Amino acid sequence: MNQILHNIKGDRWIWLIVILLSLISLLSVYSAIGTLAYKRGVGVESILMKHLAMIIGGIVLMYISHKLDYRYYSGISKLLMYITIPLLFYTLIFGSHVNDASRWIAIPGTGLSFQTSDLAKLALITFLARSLSRKQENIKDVKQSFIPIMGAVCSVFILIALANLSTALMLFGVSVLLLIIGRISIKQIAVTCLAGAILLTGVIFLGPRRKTYISRIHTFMHPEAANPDKSFQADHAKIAIATGGIFGKGPGKSNEVNYLPEAYSDEIYAIIVEEYGMIGGIILIGIYLFLLYRCIKIVTKAPKAFGALLAAGLSFSLTIQAFANMAVAVGLGPVTGVPLPFVSMGGTSMLFTSVAFGIILSVSRDIEDPKKVVVGEIKEVGNLATA
């Protein structure tokens, strides 16, 4: 045990945040899975143990990811992109359909499935970090830099948006932030945003889930005129938050878990506020803000452009997803299928989130080792001299 603790490197605050989120996840999921256990005809403890196994598996993956030098992810990113694009196509055609959306691929022989969009987020962010860091000398060259980068962003966006618009929009937003940090010109960023807007319009009005997207937008914009069945989830999330008060009803005393669909996943923040009150909700917001703060410190201290862009992209992705989930719960956005990172019950999504945490920790681990930074700078100077 002491040997493992000795080998744990990276930002200690991020490790603490992961532990806190794991504990919050176990408590809130345990409160929210009663109805799910009843529907499946199993005990609550059975589902909780599976969730605990996923958390432990995620932490193991995080440990392995943080031990790998983050520079290796530069080469891995190309392979991930080669795998991701065909997988997204395959998911749209042959993936499992849940709630009229084809987002999942079954893993043969395991009984598990995963959302290819989770892999796509990791692949695109690492690929953008690699491309932007390697093309800094000719970053404004349209043919050499802009077209390949824009093509990757728009391709992944449209393939995800056809089945999962909310995830696609968040990933597109993170990509634009990386383009800004990576010194892409304002004109080229504007072209990327225009292309994204055109694709978005096409998905909303012509895509296979156009009725669902239009209905959700209409329900959000005009809740008073919405069909009660359409606003059911949003209404009960608001009830959960309103009845939680300042201090909450107490652990395990939520009433809305019996009504809210996906209370253990998409709407888990509403359950947390109902049971732990406004104070619990604010504390959770503070944890994610502190995570963003620690990640920004890593970005500013990273000696290499690739490490800085990688940590920035992954941290923005995690925090934007967290605040999108909480915004939906309190009624600041239309209903989406976005889980709360490392808190919502989920299978492979938690594992991919853990890998993202591990990569951020790998960058911070490199910052903590001054010898590696000096050696890296000497090698880079030598390479430039040789060139």
PDB file of N, CA and C in Angstrom, residues 137-222:
ATOM      1  N   GLU A 137       4.333  26.754 -36.088  1.00  0.00           N
ATOM      2  CA  GLU A 137       5.137  27.579 -36.999  1.00  0.00           C
ATOM      3  C   GLU A 137       4.347  28.025 -38.228  1.00  0.00           C
ATOM      4  N   ASN A 138       3.405  27.199 -38.673  1.00  0.00           N
ATOM      5  CA  ASN A 138       2.576  27.582 -39.827  1.00  0.00           C
ATOM      6  C   ASN A 138       1.101  27.452 -39.467  1.00  0.00           C
ATOM      7  N   ILE A 139       0.771  27.909 -38.257  1.00  0.00           N
ATOM      8  CA  ILE A 139      -0.580  27.708 -37.723  1.00  0.00           C
ATOM      9  C   ILE A 139      -1.648  28.416 -38.542  1.00  0.00           C
ATOM     10  N   LYS A 140      -1.285  29.509 -39.247  1.00  0.00           N
ATOM     11  CA  LYS A 140      -2.277  30.255 -40.015  1.00  0.00           C
ATOM     12  C   LYS A 140      -2.353  29.799 -41.468  1.00  0.00           C
ATOM     13  N   ASP A 141      -1.582  28.775 -41.818  1.00  0.00           N
ATOM     14  CA  ASP A 141      -1.620  28.229 -43.172  1.00  0.00           C
ATOM     15  C   ASP A 141      -2.902  27.417 -43.351  1.00  0.00           C
ATOM     16  N   VAL A 142      -3.712  27.809 -44.313  1.00  0.00           N
ATOM     17  CA  VAL A 142      -5.030  27.197 -44.498  1.00  0.00           C
ATOM     18  C   VAL A 142      -4.915  25.727 -44.904  1.00  0.00           C
ATOM     19  N   LYS A 143      -4.055  25.440 -45.883  1.00  0.00           N
ATOM     20  CA  LYS A 143      -3.966  24.082 -46.412  1.00  0.00           C
ATOM     21  C   LYS A 143      -3.266  23.135 -45.438  1.00  0.00           C
ATOM     22  N   GLN A 144      -2.173  23.597 -44.825  1.00  0.00           N
ATOM     23  CA  GLN A 144      -1.375  22.732 -43.974  1.00  0.00           C
ATOM     24  C   GLN A 144      -1.982  22.528 -42.589  1.00  0.00           C
ATOM     25  N   SER A 145      -2.620  23.561 -42.056  1.00  0.00           N
ATOM     26  CA  SER A 145      -3.084  23.499 -40.669  1.00  0.00           C
ATOM     27  C   SER A 145      -4.596  23.549 -40.528  1.00  0.00           C
ATOM     28  N   PHE A 146      -5.209  24.571 -41.117  1.00  0.00           N
ATOM     29  CA  PHE A 146      -6.622  24.833 -40.817  1.00  0.00           C
ATOM     30  C   PHE A 146      -7.555  23.760 -41.358  1.00  0.00           C
ATOM     31  N   ILE A 147      -7.397  23.379 -42.619  1.00  0.00           N
ATOM     32  CA  ILE A 147      -8.331  22.416 -43.229  1.00  0.00           C
ATOM     33  C   ILE A 147      -8.314  21.062 -42.514  1.00  0.00           C
ATOM     34  N   PRO A 148      -7.134  20.467 -42.208  1.00  0.00           N
ATOM     35  CA  PRO A 148      -7.157  19.194 -41.472  1.00  0.00           C
ATOM     36  C   PRO A 148      -7.806  19.306 -40.091  1.00  0.00           C
ATOM     37  N   ILE A 149      -7.530  20.412 -39.400  1.00  0.00           N
ATOM     38  CA  ILE A 149      -8.095  20.589 -38.057  1.00  0.00           C
ATOM     39  C   ILE A 149      -9.605  20.794 -38.136  1.00  0.00           C
ATOM     40  N   MET A 150     -10.049  21.663 -39.035  1.00  0.00           N
ATOM     41  CA  MET A 150     -11.482  21.923 -39.186  1.00  0.00           C
ATOM     42  C   MET A 150     -12.211  20.667 -39.650  1.00  0.00           C
ATOM     43  N   GLY A 151     -11.573  19.904 -40.532  1.00  0.00           N
ATOM     44  CA  GLY A 151     -12.200  18.672 -41.011  1.00  0.00           C
ATOM     45  C   GLY A 151     -12.430  17.685 -39.889  1.00  0.00           C
ATOM     46  N   ALA A 152     -11.442  17.546 -38.989  1.00  0.00           N
ATOM     47  CA  ALA A 152     -11.594  16.629 -37.856  1.00  0.00           C
ATOM     48  C   ALA A 152     -12.705  17.080 -36.925  1.00  0.00           C
ATOM     49  N   VAL A 153     -12.738  18.375 -36.619  1.00  0.00           N
ATOM     50  CA  VAL A 153     -13.755  18.908 -35.697  1.00  0.00           C
ATOM     51  C   VAL A 153     -15.155  18.722 -36.268  1.00  0.00           C
ATOM     52  N   CYS A 154     -15.354  19.117 -37.519  1.00  0.00           N
ATOM     53  CA  CYS A 154     -16.688  19.052 -38.126  1.00  0.00           C
ATOM     54  C   CYS A 154     -17.142  17.611 -38.369  1.00  0.00           C
ATOM     55  N   SER A 155     -16.211  16.730 -38.711  1.00  0.00           N
ATOM     56  CA  SER A 155     -16.576  15.326 -38.950  1.00  0.00           C
ATOM     57  C   SER A 155     -17.077  14.669 -37.671  1.00  0.00           C
ATOM     58  N   VAL A 156     -16.326  14.847 -36.589  1.00  0.00           N
ATOM     59  CA  VAL A 156     -16.730  14.252 -35.316  1.00  0.00           C
ATOM     60  C   VAL A 156     -18.028  14.895 -34.819  1.00  0.00           C
ATOM     61  N   PHE A 157     -18.158  16.217 -35.012  1.00  0.00           N
ATOM     62  CA  PHE A 157     -19.364  16.920 -34.566  1.00  0.00           C
ATOM     63  C   PHE A 157     -20.617  16.366 -35.225  1.00  0.00           C
ATOM     64  N   ILE A 158     -20.608  16.242 -36.546  1.00  0.00           N
ATOM     65  CA  ILE A 158     -21.816  15.802 -37.239  1.00  0.00           C
ATOM     66  C   ILE A 158     -22.141  14.346 -36.929  1.00  0.00           C
ATOM     67  N   LEU A 159     -21.128  13.500 -36.786  1.00  0.00           N
ATOM     68  CA  LEU A 159     -21.373  12.083 -36.514  1.00  0.00           C
ATOM     69  C   LEU A 159     -21.950  11.870 -35.112  1.00  0.00           C
ATOM     70  N   ILE A 160     -21.537  12.698 -34.145  1.00  0.00           N
ATOM     71  CA  ILE A 160     -22.101  12.589 -32.796  1.00  0.00           C
ATOM     72  C   ILE A 160     -23.463  13.265 -32.727  1.00  0.00           C
ATOM     73  N   ALA A 161     -23.591  14.430 -33.389  1.00  0.00           N
ATOM     74  CA  ALA A 161     -24.816  15.230 -33.283  1.00  0.00           C
ATOM     75  C   ALA A 161     -26.046  14.510 -33.816  1.00  0.00           C
ATOM     76  N   LEU A 162     -25.879  13.640 -34.783  1.00  0.00           N
ATOM     77  CA  LEU A 162     -27.027  12.932 -35.345  1.00  0.00           C
ATOM     78  C   LEU A 162     -27.740  12.067 -34.306  1.00  0.00           C
ATOM     79  N   ALA A 163     -27.000  11.655 -33.254  1.00  0.00           N
ATOM     80  CA  ALA A 163     -27.616  10.826 -32.211  1.00  0.00           C
ATOM     81  C   ALA A 163     -27.566  11.486 -30.836  1.00  0.00           C
ATOM     82  N   ASN A 164     -26.634  12.414 -30.627  1.00  0.00           N
ATOM     83  CA  ASN A 164     -26.428  12.986 -29.291  1.00  0.00           C
ATOM     84  C   ASN A 164     -25.998  14.439 -29.442  1.00  0.00           C
ATOM     85  N   LEU A 165     -26.978  15.313 -29.637  1.00  0.00           N
ATOM     86  CA  LEU A 165     -26.693  16.711 -29.960  1.00  0.00           C
ATOM     87  C   LEU A 165     -26.001  17.445 -28.820  1.00  0.00           C
ATOM     88  N   SER A 166     -26.413  17.207 -27.597  1.00  0.00           N
ATOM     89  CA  SER A 166     -25.846  17.934 -26.455  1.00  0.00           C
ATOM     90  C   SER A 166     -24.353  17.653 -26.302  1.00  0.00           C
ATOM     91  N   THR A 167     -23.963  16.385 -26.414  1.00  0.00           N
ATOM     92  CA  THR A 167     -22.543  16.027 -26.323  1.00  0.00           C
ATOM     93  C   THR A 167     -21.759  16.639 -27.473  1.00  0.00           C
ATOM     94  N   ALA A 168     -22.344  16.623 -28.667  1.00  0.00           N
ATOM     95  CA  ALA A 168     -21.666  17.190 -29.836  1.00  0.00           C
ATOM     96  C   ALA A 168     -21.439  18.685 -29.666  1.00  0.00           C
ATOM     97  N   LEU A 169     -22.432  19.397 -29.145  1.00  0.00           N
ATOM     98  CA  LEU A 169     -22.299  20.846 -28.943  1.00  0.00           C
ATOM     99  C   LEU A 169     -21.216  21.170 -27.919  1.00  0.00           C
ATOM    100  N   MET A 170     -21.176  20.407 -26.827  1.00  0.00           N
ATOM    101  CA  MET A 170     -20.150  20.646 -25.812  1.00  0.00           C
ATOM    102  C   MET A 170     -18.765  20.373 -26.366  1.00  0.00           C
ATOM    103  N   LEU A 171     -18.618  19.286 -27.126  1.00  0.00           N
ATOM    104  CA  LEU A 171     -17.325  18.951 -27.701  1.00  0.00           C
ATOM    105  C   LEU A 171     -16.904  19.999 -28.726  1.00  0.00           C
ATOM    106  N   PHE A 172     -17.857  20.512 -29.490  1.00  0.00           N
ATOM    107  CA  PHE A 172     -17.557  21.568 -30.458  1.00  0.00           C
ATOM    108  C   PHE A 172     -17.090  22.826 -29.731  1.00  0.00           C
ATOM    109  N   GLY A 173     -17.755  23.157 -28.615  1.00  0.00           N
ATOM    110  CA  GLY A 173     -17.352  24.325 -27.831  1.00  0.00           C
ATOM    111  C   GLY A 173     -15.945  24.181 -27.281  1.00  0.00           C
ATOM    112  N   VAL A 174     -15.619  22.996 -26.767  1.00  0.00           N
ATOM    113  CA  VAL A 174     -14.262  22.741 -26.260  1.00  0.00           C
ATOM    114  C   VAL A 174     -13.256  22.866 -27.395  1.00  0.00           C
ATOM    115  N   SER A 175     -13.613  22.368 -28.574  1.00  0.00           N
ATOM    116  CA  SER A 175     -12.713  22.447 -29.730  1.00  0.00           C
ATOM    117  C   SER A 175     -12.425  23.900 -30.106  1.00  0.00           C
ATOM    118  N   VAL A 176     -13.454  24.737 -30.091  1.00  0.00           N
ATOM    119  CA  VAL A 176     -13.266  26.156 -30.408  1.00  0.00           C
ATOM    120  C   VAL A 176     -12.362  26.828 -29.372  1.00  0.00           C
ATOM    121  N   LEU A 177     -12.539  26.490 -28.103  1.00  0.00           N
ATOM    122  CA  LEU A 177     -11.661  27.027 -27.062  1.00  0.00           C
ATOM    123  C   LEU A 177     -10.205  26.628 -27.313  1.00  0.00           C
ATOM    124  N   LEU A 178      -9.994  25.387 -27.710  1.00  0.00           N
ATOM    125  CA  LEU A 178      -8.628  24.935 -28.015  1.00  0.00           C
ATOM    126  C   LEU A 178      -8.063  25.673 -29.234  1.00  0.00           C
ATOM    127  N   LEU A 179      -8.901  25.939 -30.224  1.00  0.00           N
ATOM    128  CA  LEU A 179      -8.446  26.691 -31.392  1.00  0.00           C
ATOM    129  C   LEU A 179      -8.013  28.095 -30.994  1.00  0.00           C
ATOM    130  N   ILE A 180      -8.749  28.693 -30.066  1.00  0.00           N
ATOM    131  CA  ILE A 180      -8.389  30.040 -29.587  1.00  0.00           C
ATOM    132  C   ILE A 180      -7.054  30.000 -28.849  1.00  0.00           C
ATOM    133  N   ILE A 181      -6.912  29.030 -27.939  1.00  0.00           N
ATOM    134  CA  ILE A 181      -5.664  28.896 -27.182  1.00  0.00           C
ATOM    135  C   ILE A 181      -4.509  28.561 -28.113  1.00  0.00           C
ATOM    136  N   GLY A 182      -4.795  27.777 -29.158  1.00  0.00           N
ATOM    137  CA  GLY A 182      -3.766  27.355 -30.106  1.00  0.00           C
ATOM    138  C   GLY A 182      -3.408  28.387 -31.154  1.00  0.00           C
ATOM    139  N   ARG A 183      -3.910  29.620 -31.017  1.00  0.00           N
ATOM    140  CA  ARG A 183      -3.525  30.754 -31.866  1.00  0.00           C
ATOM    141  C   ARG A 183      -4.035  30.643 -33.297  1.00  0.00           C
ATOM    142  N   ILE A 184      -5.117  29.927 -33.495  1.00  0.00           N
ATOM    143  CA  ILE A 184      -5.781  29.949 -34.805  1.00  0.00           C
ATOM    144  C   ILE A 184      -6.364  31.347 -35.007  1.00  0.00           C
ATOM    145  N   SER A 185      -6.315  31.867 -36.213  1.00  0.00           N
ATOM    146  CA  SER A 185      -6.783  33.234 -36.460  1.00  0.00           C
ATOM    147  C   SER A 185      -8.285  33.358 -36.220  1.00  0.00           C
ATOM    148  N   ILE A 186      -8.701  34.563 -35.860  1.00  0.00           N
ATOM    149  CA  ILE A 186     -10.122  34.837 -35.595  1.00  0.00           C
ATOM    150  C   ILE A 186     -10.963  34.533 -36.832  1.00  0.00           C
ATOM    151  N   LYS A 187     -10.441  34.858 -38.005  1.00  0.00           N
ATOM    152  CA  LYS A 187     -11.186  34.608 -39.246  1.00  0.00           C
ATOM    153  C   LYS A 187     -11.427  33.109 -39.435  1.00  0.00           C
ATOM    154  N   GLN A 188     -10.412  32.285 -39.175  1.00  0.00           N
ATOM    155  CA  GLN A 188     -10.560  30.846 -39.343  1.00  0.00           C
ATOM    156  C   GLN A 188     -11.487  30.256 -38.279  1.00  0.00           C
ATOM    157  N   ILE A 189     -11.426  30.790 -37.060  1.00  0.00           N
ATOM    158  CA  ILE A 189     -12.341  30.341 -36.008  1.00  0.00           C
ATOM    159  C   ILE A 189     -13.784  30.691 -36.387  1.00  0.00           C
ATOM    160  N   ALA A 190     -13.974  31.882 -36.973  1.00  0.00           N
ATOM    161  CA  ALA A 190     -15.316  32.298 -37.407  1.00  0.00           C
ATOM    162  C   ALA A 190     -15.838  31.358 -38.489  1.00  0.00           C
ATOM    163  N   VAL A 191     -14.959  30.949 -39.404  1.00  0.00           N
ATOM    164  CA  VAL A 191     -15.363  30.003 -40.462  1.00  0.00           C
ATOM    165  C   VAL A 191     -15.762  28.664 -39.845  1.00  0.00           C
ATOM    166  N   THR A 192     -14.990  28.216 -38.846  1.00  0.00           N
ATOM    167  CA  THR A 192     -15.313  26.951 -38.166  1.00  0.00           C
ATOM    168  C   THR A 192     -16.669  27.041 -37.480  1.00  0.00           C
ATOM    169  N   CYS A 193     -16.909  28.161 -36.789  1.00  0.00           N
ATOM    170  CA  CYS A 193     -18.197  28.344 -36.103  1.00  0.00           C
ATOM    171  C   CYS A 193     -19.355  28.408 -37.093  1.00  0.00           C
ATOM    172  N   LEU A 194     -19.131  29.056 -38.250  1.00  0.00           N
ATOM    173  CA  LEU A 194     -20.171  29.123 -39.286  1.00  0.00           C
ATOM    174  C   LEU A 194     -20.478  27.735 -39.823  1.00  0.00           C
ATOM    175  N   ALA A 195     -19.434  26.951 -40.064  1.00  0.00           N
ATOM    176  CA  ALA A 195     -19.641  25.579 -40.537  1.00  0.00           C
ATOM    177  C   ALA A 195     -20.395  24.765 -39.487  1.00  0.00           C
ATOM    178  N   GLY A 196     -20.038  24.958 -38.210  1.00  0.00           N
ATOM    179  CA  GLY A 196     -20.740  24.260 -37.135  1.00  0.00           C
ATOM    180  C   GLY A 196     -22.200  24.661 -37.060  1.00  0.00           C
ATOM    181  N   ALA A 197     -22.483  25.957 -37.252  1.00  0.00           N
ATOM    182  CA  ALA A 197     -23.870  26.434 -37.213  1.00  0.00           C
ATOM    183  C   ALA A 197     -24.696  25.843 -38.349  1.00  0.00           C
ATOM    184  N   ILE A 198     -24.081  25.726 -39.534  1.00  0.00           N
ATOM    185  CA  ILE A 198     -24.791  25.132 -40.679  1.00  0.00           C
ATOM    186  C   ILE A 198     -25.088  23.656 -40.407  1.00  0.00           C
ATOM    187  N   LEU A 199     -24.094  22.942 -39.892  1.00  0.00           N
ATOM    188  CA  LEU A 199     -24.301  21.528 -39.568  1.00  0.00           C
ATOM    189  C   LEU A 199     -25.352  21.368 -38.475  1.00  0.00           C
ATOM    190  N   LEU A 200     -25.305  22.248 -37.476  1.00  0.00           N
ATOM    191  CA  LEU A 200     -26.273  22.203 -36.378  1.00  0.00           C
ATOM    192  C   LEU A 200     -27.695  22.406 -36.892  1.00  0.00           C
ATOM    193  N   THR A 201     -27.872  23.384 -37.772  1.00  0.00           N
ATOM    194  CA  THR A 201     -29.199  23.646 -38.343  1.00  0.00           C
ATOM    195  C   THR A 201     -29.706  22.438 -39.123  1.00  0.00           C
ATOM    196  N   GLY A 202     -28.804  21.829 -39.876  1.00  0.00           N
ATOM    197  CA  GLY A 202     -29.191  20.645 -40.635  1.00  0.00           C
ATOM    198  C   GLY A 202     -29.600  19.485 -39.744  1.00  0.00           C
ATOM    199  N   VAL A 203     -28.857  19.282 -38.647  1.00  0.00           N
ATOM    200  CA  VAL A 203     -29.182  18.185 -37.721  1.00  0.00           C
ATOM    201  C   VAL A 203     -30.529  18.424 -37.050  1.00  0.00           C
ATOM    202  N   ILE A 204     -30.785  19.663 -36.626  1.00  0.00           N
ATOM    203  CA  ILE A 204     -32.025  19.965 -35.901  1.00  0.00           C
ATOM    204  C   ILE A 204     -33.247  19.838 -36.803  1.00  0.00           C
ATOM    205  N   PHE A 205     -33.140  20.311 -38.033  1.00  0.00           N
ATOM    206  CA  PHE A 205     -34.314  20.351 -38.898  1.00  0.00           C
ATOM    207  C   PHE A 205     -34.389  19.218 -39.916  1.00  0.00           C
ATOM    208  N   LEU A 206     -33.274  18.510 -40.152  1.00  0.00           N
ATOM    209  CA  LEU A 206     -33.281  17.449 -41.163  1.00  0.00           C
ATOM    210  C   LEU A 206     -32.805  16.100 -40.629  1.00  0.00           C
ATOM    211  N   GLY A 207     -32.194  16.083 -39.448  1.00  0.00           N
ATOM    212  CA  GLY A 207     -31.619  14.867 -38.909  1.00  0.00           C
ATOM    213  C   GLY A 207     -32.662  13.843 -38.481  1.00  0.00           C
ATOM    214  N   PRO A 208     -32.236  12.611 -38.191  1.00  0.00           N
ATOM    215  CA  PRO A 208     -33.173  11.541 -37.819  1.00  0.00           C
ATOM    216  C   PRO A 208     -33.886  11.786 -36.489  1.00  0.00           C
ATOM    217  N   ARG A 209     -33.318  12.623 -35.612  1.00  0.00           N
ATOM    218  CA  ARG A 209     -33.951  12.916 -34.319  1.00  0.00           C
ATOM    219  C   ARG A 209     -34.515  14.331 -34.276  1.00  0.00           C
ATOM    220  N   ARG A 210     -34.840  14.885 -35.442  1.00  0.00           N
ATOM    221  CA  ARG A 210     -35.290  16.273 -35.517  1.00  0.00           C
ATOM    222  C   ARG A 210     -36.534  16.529 -34.678  1.00  0.00           C
ATOM    223  N   LYS A 211     -37.460  15.561 -34.642  1.00  0.00           N
ATOM    224  CA  LYS A 211     -38.680  15.762 -33.848  1.00  0.00           C
ATOM    225  C   LYS A 211     -38.363  15.855 -32.365  1.00  0.00           C
ATOM    226  N   THR A 212     -37.423  15.014 -31.904  1.00  0.00           N
ATOM    227  CA  THR A 212     -37.032  15.036 -30.495  1.00  0.00           C
ATOM    228  C   THR A 212     -36.359  16.352 -30.143  1.00  0.00           C
ATOM    229  N   TYR A 213     -35.427  16.806 -30.991  1.00  0.00           N
ATOM    230  CA  TYR A 213     -34.693  18.044 -30.714  1.00  0.00           C
ATOM    231  C   TYR A 213     -35.630  19.253 -30.717  1.00  0.00           C
ATOM    232  N   ILE A 214     -36.491  19.318 -31.718  1.00  0.00           N
ATOM    233  CA  ILE A 214     -37.418  20.451 -31.809  1.00  0.00           C
ATOM    234  C   ILE A 214     -38.383  20.447 -30.634  1.00  0.00           C
ATOM    235  N   SER A 215     -38.850  19.259 -30.245  1.00  0.00           N
ATOM    236  CA  SER A 215     -39.765  19.145 -29.107  1.00  0.00           C
ATOM    237  C   SER A 215     -39.109  19.605 -27.811  1.00  0.00           C
ATOM    238  N   ARG A 216     -37.857  19.225 -27.601  1.00  0.00           N
ATOM    239  CA  ARG A 216     -37.153  19.614 -26.368  1.00  0.00           C
ATOM    240  C   ARG A 216     -36.921  21.120 -26.325  1.00  0.00           C
ATOM    241  N   ILE A 217     -36.556  21.691 -27.464  1.00  0.00           N
ATOM    242  CA  ILE A 217     -36.342  23.139 -27.519  1.00  0.00           C
ATOM    243  C   ILE A 217     -37.655  23.884 -27.264  1.00  0.00           C
ATOM    244  N   HIS A 218     -38.742  23.395 -27.882  1.00  0.00           N
ATOM    245  CA  HIS A 218     -40.055  24.036 -27.688  1.00  0.00           C
ATOM    246  C   HIS A 218     -40.504  23.920 -26.239  1.00  0.00           C
ATOM    247  N   THR A 219     -40.303  22.763 -25.626  1.00  0.00           N
ATOM    248  CA  THR A 219     -40.692  22.562 -24.221  1.00  0.00           C
ATOM    249  C   THR A 219     -39.903  23.488 -23.300  1.00  0.00           C
ATOM    250  N   PHE A 220     -38.634  23.674 -23.603  1.00  0.00           N
ATOM    251  CA  PHE A 220     -37.800  24.558 -22.780  1.00  0.00           C
ATOM    252  C   PHE A 220     -38.191  26.019 -22.958  1.00  0.00           C
ATOM    253  N   MET A 221     -38.463  26.419 -24.200  1.00  0.00           N
ATOM    254  CA  MET A 221     -38.791  27.821 -24.476  1.00  0.00           C
ATOM    255  C   MET A 221     -40.202  28.181 -24.048  1.00  0.00           C
ATOM    256  N   HIS A 222     -41.128  27.212 -24.126  1.00  0.00           N
ATOM    257  CA  HIS A 222     -42.538  27.481 -23.781  1.00  0.00           C
ATOM    258  C   HIS A 222     -43.058  26.399 -22.834  1.00  0.00           C
TER     259      HIS A 222
END
